Short mmCIF file of C-alpha atoms in Angstrom, two decimals:
data_model
loop_
_atom_site.label_atom_id
_atom_site.label_comp_id
_atom_site.label_asym_id
_atom_site.label_seq_id
_atom_site.Cartn_x
_atom_site.Cartn_y
_atom_site.Cartn_z
CA GLY A 1 14.53 -9.81 -9.92
CA GLN A 2 16.76 -10.44 -12.87
CA GLN A 3 16.16 -8.33 -15.94
CA LEU A 4 17.26 -8.63 -19.51
CA ASN A 5 17.56 -5.72 -21.89
CA GLN A 6 17.34 -6.11 -25.63
CA SER A 7 18.43 -3.70 -28.31
CA PRO A 8 17.29 -2.41 -30.55
CA GLN A 9 13.63 -2.38 -29.53
CA SER A 10 12.64 -2.46 -33.16
CA MET A 11 14.29 -2.34 -36.54
CA PHE A 12 13.29 -1.92 -40.14
CA ILE A 13 15.59 -3.44 -42.72
CA GLN A 14 15.60 -4.15 -46.41
CA GLU A 15 15.26 -7.71 -47.61
CA GLY A 16 18.69 -9.20 -48.08
CA GLU A 17 20.37 -7.15 -45.37
CA ASP A 18 22.06 -8.65 -42.34
CA VAL A 19 20.61 -8.06 -38.88
CA SER A 20 22.26 -7.90 -35.50
CA MET A 21 20.54 -7.67 -32.14
CA ASN A 22 21.72 -8.17 -28.61
CA CYS A 23 20.67 -8.98 -25.10
CA THR A 24 22.35 -7.77 -21.93
CA SER A 25 21.93 -8.28 -18.24
CA SER A 26 23.50 -7.27 -14.96
CA SER A 27 23.29 -10.91 -13.87
CA ILE A 28 25.38 -13.87 -14.96
CA PHE A 29 23.45 -16.53 -16.83
CA ASN A 30 24.38 -20.16 -17.46
CA THR A 31 22.16 -20.61 -20.51
CA TRP A 32 20.96 -18.28 -23.23
CA LEU A 33 18.09 -19.09 -25.54
CA TRP A 34 16.86 -17.14 -28.56
CA TYR A 35 13.22 -17.37 -29.61
CA LYS A 36 11.14 -15.96 -32.46
CA GLN A 37 7.47 -15.17 -31.95
CA ASP A 38 4.98 -14.57 -34.75
CA PRO A 39 1.73 -12.71 -33.96
CA GLY A 40 -0.72 -14.81 -31.97
CA GLU A 41 1.65 -17.74 -31.67
CA GLY A 42 4.00 -19.17 -29.12
CA PRO A 43 7.75 -18.51 -29.05
CA VAL A 44 9.75 -20.88 -31.24
CA LEU A 45 13.20 -21.86 -30.06
CA LEU A 46 15.89 -20.83 -32.56
CA ILE A 47 19.21 -21.35 -30.82
CA ALA A 48 20.39 -22.50 -27.39
CA LEU A 49 23.78 -21.52 -25.93
CA TYR A 50 25.37 -23.22 -22.94
CA LYS A 51 28.98 -22.07 -22.62
CA ALA A 52 30.64 -18.67 -22.38
CA GLY A 53 32.12 -17.76 -25.74
CA GLU A 54 30.08 -20.39 -27.58
CA LEU A 55 29.13 -19.47 -31.14
CA THR A 56 26.28 -21.49 -32.63
CA SER A 57 24.59 -21.34 -36.03
CA ASN A 58 21.21 -22.49 -37.26
CA GLY A 59 20.94 -21.83 -40.98
CA ARG A 60 21.16 -18.06 -41.51
CA LEU A 61 21.09 -17.44 -37.77
CA THR A 62 24.18 -17.17 -35.61
CA ALA A 63 24.21 -16.52 -31.88
CA GLN A 64 26.98 -16.10 -29.36
CA PHE A 65 27.16 -16.50 -25.59
CA GLY A 66 29.14 -13.53 -24.28
CA ILE A 67 32.42 -14.11 -22.49
CA THR A 68 31.21 -12.27 -19.41
CA ARG A 69 28.07 -14.48 -19.39
CA LYS A 70 26.03 -11.31 -19.10
CA ASP A 71 25.19 -10.89 -22.75
CA SER A 72 24.38 -12.62 -26.01
CA PHE A 73 23.85 -11.55 -29.59
CA LEU A 74 21.88 -12.90 -32.51
CA ASN A 75 22.75 -12.27 -36.14
CA ILE A 76 20.52 -13.00 -39.12
CA SER A 77 22.19 -12.98 -42.50
CA ALA A 78 20.48 -12.18 -45.81
CA SER A 79 17.09 -11.42 -44.27
CA ILE A 80 13.92 -12.59 -45.97
CA PRO A 81 10.29 -11.53 -45.44
CA SER A 82 9.49 -14.50 -43.19
CA ASP A 83 12.11 -13.27 -40.70
CA VAL A 84 9.55 -10.69 -39.60
CA GLY A 85 8.55 -11.15 -35.98
CA ILE A 86 9.64 -10.50 -32.42
CA TYR A 87 12.91 -11.99 -31.28
CA PHE A 88 13.26 -12.73 -27.58
CA CYS A 89 16.32 -13.69 -25.66
CA ALA A 90 15.85 -15.77 -22.52
CA GLY A 91 18.42 -16.43 -19.84
CA GLN A 92 18.60 -19.15 -17.26
CA LEU A 93 20.51 -18.60 -14.02
CA SER A 94 20.97 -22.19 -12.99
CA VAL A 95 20.82 -25.61 -14.57
CA ASP A 96 19.08 -27.00 -11.50
CA TYR A 97 15.86 -28.72 -12.42
CA GLY A 98 12.98 -26.48 -13.23
CA GLN A 99 14.97 -23.29 -13.08
CA ASN A 100 12.97 -20.68 -14.90
CA PHE A 101 13.91 -18.66 -17.96
CA VAL A 102 13.91 -14.87 -17.77
CA PHE A 103 12.76 -13.25 -21.00
CA GLY A 104 13.88 -9.97 -22.48
CA PRO A 105 11.36 -7.44 -23.83
CA GLY A 106 12.04 -8.45 -27.43
CA THR A 107 13.30 -6.91 -30.65
CA ARG A 108 10.63 -6.38 -33.28
CA LEU A 109 12.00 -6.98 -36.77
CA SER A 110 10.34 -5.67 -39.91
CA VAL A 111 11.69 -6.62 -43.33
CA LEU A 112 10.88 -4.35 -46.25
CA PRO A 113 10.75 -5.98 -49.70
CA GLU B 1 7.68 -33.08 -35.35
CA PRO B 2 6.46 -33.39 -31.75
CA GLU B 3 4.89 -30.28 -30.31
CA VAL B 4 3.27 -28.94 -27.19
CA THR B 5 -0.48 -28.59 -27.66
CA GLN B 6 -2.74 -26.32 -25.68
CA THR B 7 -6.51 -26.13 -25.36
CA PRO B 8 -8.59 -24.11 -25.70
CA SER B 9 -6.99 -21.61 -28.05
CA HIS B 10 -9.23 -18.87 -26.66
CA GLN B 11 -11.16 -18.78 -23.40
CA VAL B 12 -13.52 -16.02 -22.35
CA THR B 13 -14.62 -16.04 -18.74
CA GLN B 14 -16.40 -13.80 -16.30
CA MET B 15 -14.48 -12.23 -13.47
CA GLY B 16 -14.54 -14.46 -10.42
CA GLN B 17 -14.99 -17.66 -12.37
CA GLU B 18 -12.57 -20.57 -12.31
CA VAL B 19 -10.71 -21.53 -15.47
CA ILE B 20 -8.57 -24.53 -16.33
CA LEU B 21 -6.07 -24.26 -19.13
CA ARG B 22 -4.89 -27.53 -20.57
CA CYS B 23 -1.61 -28.60 -22.08
CA VAL B 24 -0.25 -31.80 -23.54
CA PRO B 25 3.55 -31.59 -23.30
CA ILE B 26 5.86 -33.34 -25.72
CA SER B 27 5.95 -37.04 -24.95
CA ASN B 28 8.88 -38.13 -22.78
CA HIS B 29 9.59 -34.61 -21.58
CA LEU B 30 10.13 -34.27 -17.85
CA TYR B 31 10.13 -30.53 -17.21
CA PHE B 32 6.98 -28.48 -17.56
CA TYR B 33 6.35 -24.77 -17.37
CA TRP B 34 3.62 -22.17 -17.54
CA TYR B 35 4.35 -18.67 -18.75
CA ARG B 36 2.08 -15.78 -19.55
CA GLN B 37 2.30 -12.79 -21.87
CA ILE B 38 0.11 -9.77 -21.40
CA LEU B 39 -0.67 -8.19 -24.77
CA GLY B 40 2.34 -6.34 -26.15
CA GLN B 41 4.57 -7.25 -23.22
CA LYS B 42 7.28 -9.76 -22.54
CA VAL B 43 6.88 -13.39 -21.62
CA GLU B 44 6.70 -13.87 -17.83
CA PHE B 45 7.46 -17.01 -15.87
CA LEU B 46 4.70 -18.43 -13.70
CA VAL B 47 5.72 -21.89 -12.54
CA SER B 48 7.91 -24.88 -13.28
CA PHE B 49 7.05 -28.48 -12.50
CA TYR B 50 9.28 -31.52 -12.28
CA ASN B 51 8.94 -34.96 -10.74
CA ASN B 52 5.29 -34.32 -9.90
CA GLU B 53 5.87 -31.21 -7.89
CA ILE B 54 6.38 -27.49 -8.31
CA SER B 55 10.10 -26.75 -8.50
CA GLU B 56 9.83 -22.98 -8.74
CA LYS B 57 7.16 -20.32 -8.93
CA SER B 58 7.12 -16.59 -9.44
CA GLU B 59 5.39 -13.95 -7.36
CA ILE B 60 2.64 -13.86 -9.99
CA PHE B 61 1.76 -17.47 -9.11
CA ASP B 62 -0.19 -16.75 -5.95
CA ASP B 63 -2.80 -18.83 -4.12
CA GLN B 64 -5.28 -18.32 -6.94
CA PHE B 65 -3.12 -20.44 -9.24
CA SER B 66 -2.47 -24.16 -9.17
CA VAL B 67 -0.99 -26.74 -11.49
CA GLU B 68 -1.60 -30.41 -11.85
CA ARG B 69 -0.43 -33.33 -13.93
CA PRO B 70 -3.48 -35.49 -13.48
CA ASP B 71 -2.78 -38.43 -15.76
CA GLY B 72 0.79 -38.53 -17.01
CA SER B 73 0.05 -36.77 -20.29
CA ASN B 74 -1.82 -33.57 -19.42
CA PHE B 75 -0.52 -30.58 -17.54
CA THR B 76 -3.10 -28.08 -16.35
CA LEU B 77 -3.12 -24.56 -14.96
CA LYS B 78 -6.09 -23.58 -12.83
CA ILE B 79 -7.01 -20.04 -11.87
CA ARG B 80 -9.53 -20.23 -9.06
CA SER B 81 -11.16 -16.83 -9.20
CA THR B 82 -10.17 -14.87 -12.27
CA LYS B 83 -9.47 -11.15 -12.21
CA LEU B 84 -9.47 -8.70 -15.09
CA GLU B 85 -5.67 -8.48 -14.90
CA ASP B 86 -5.39 -12.23 -15.53
CA SER B 87 -6.26 -11.55 -19.17
CA ALA B 88 -3.21 -12.66 -21.16
CA MET B 89 -1.79 -15.34 -23.42
CA TYR B 90 -0.84 -18.35 -21.33
CA PHE B 91 1.91 -20.56 -22.71
CA CYS B 92 2.75 -24.06 -21.63
CA ALA B 93 6.28 -25.29 -22.28
CA SER B 94 8.06 -28.56 -21.81
CA SER B 95 11.57 -29.91 -22.18
CA GLY B 96 13.54 -33.09 -21.89
CA ARG B 97 16.29 -31.30 -20.04
CA PRO B 98 16.23 -28.23 -17.85
CA THR B 99 18.30 -26.05 -20.19
CA GLU B 100 15.72 -25.46 -22.90
CA ALA B 101 11.96 -25.06 -23.28
CA PHE B 102 9.58 -25.72 -26.15
CA PHE B 103 6.42 -23.66 -26.15
CA GLY B 104 2.87 -24.39 -27.20
CA GLN B 105 0.72 -22.07 -29.29
CA GLY B 106 -0.86 -20.56 -26.20
CA THR B 107 -4.34 -20.00 -24.80
CA ARG B 108 -5.69 -16.49 -24.97
CA LEU B 109 -7.59 -15.85 -21.74
CA THR B 110 -10.00 -12.95 -21.71
CA VAL B 111 -11.61 -12.05 -18.40
CA VAL B 112 -14.68 -9.83 -18.68
#
């Protein structure tokens, strides 16, 4: 089946630093979603991307849909302690109804004060 | 802000027992999903549901699993005879369009 790879697997940064993480696949996706998951909670949708090359921001978060449609990245600027969590990318192959989302393994972010 | 709600938050069951996990999707949403996450692992797709029928299911979603939308507001996942390896967080998600999904807080299922 389709697989997504995320890098890095984990990262430790100082508060105030910028963060960059990415998601790659051997398959072409039509939609990319970025989620954040806190311990014991469900994934929270951060950003949705629908077109190749699209760059979308949500506050300090910026994500881009790769031109090849096989990758996406997420940037967080000026990190704060509440950014701690696991960031998942999710790709969707088709916009047909009910088409499932394939999740990556996640990037675990730790922010040091 | 509307949200997907799931009950119970934690369910402990004996191996071989049936469990029903309940979800109330966001009102007016049309697409419904169940995902699961084994501890420390990634989120895995189980099934999607649209227009009162399953639109897609994964190989995990075998004959032991079923879904139902019994009354227009609830969306349930039933596991007929639980196995130890069914222990996981089960997430319900819903959306108003097929290109996004909003997740609930999850039900932690522990099979003993």
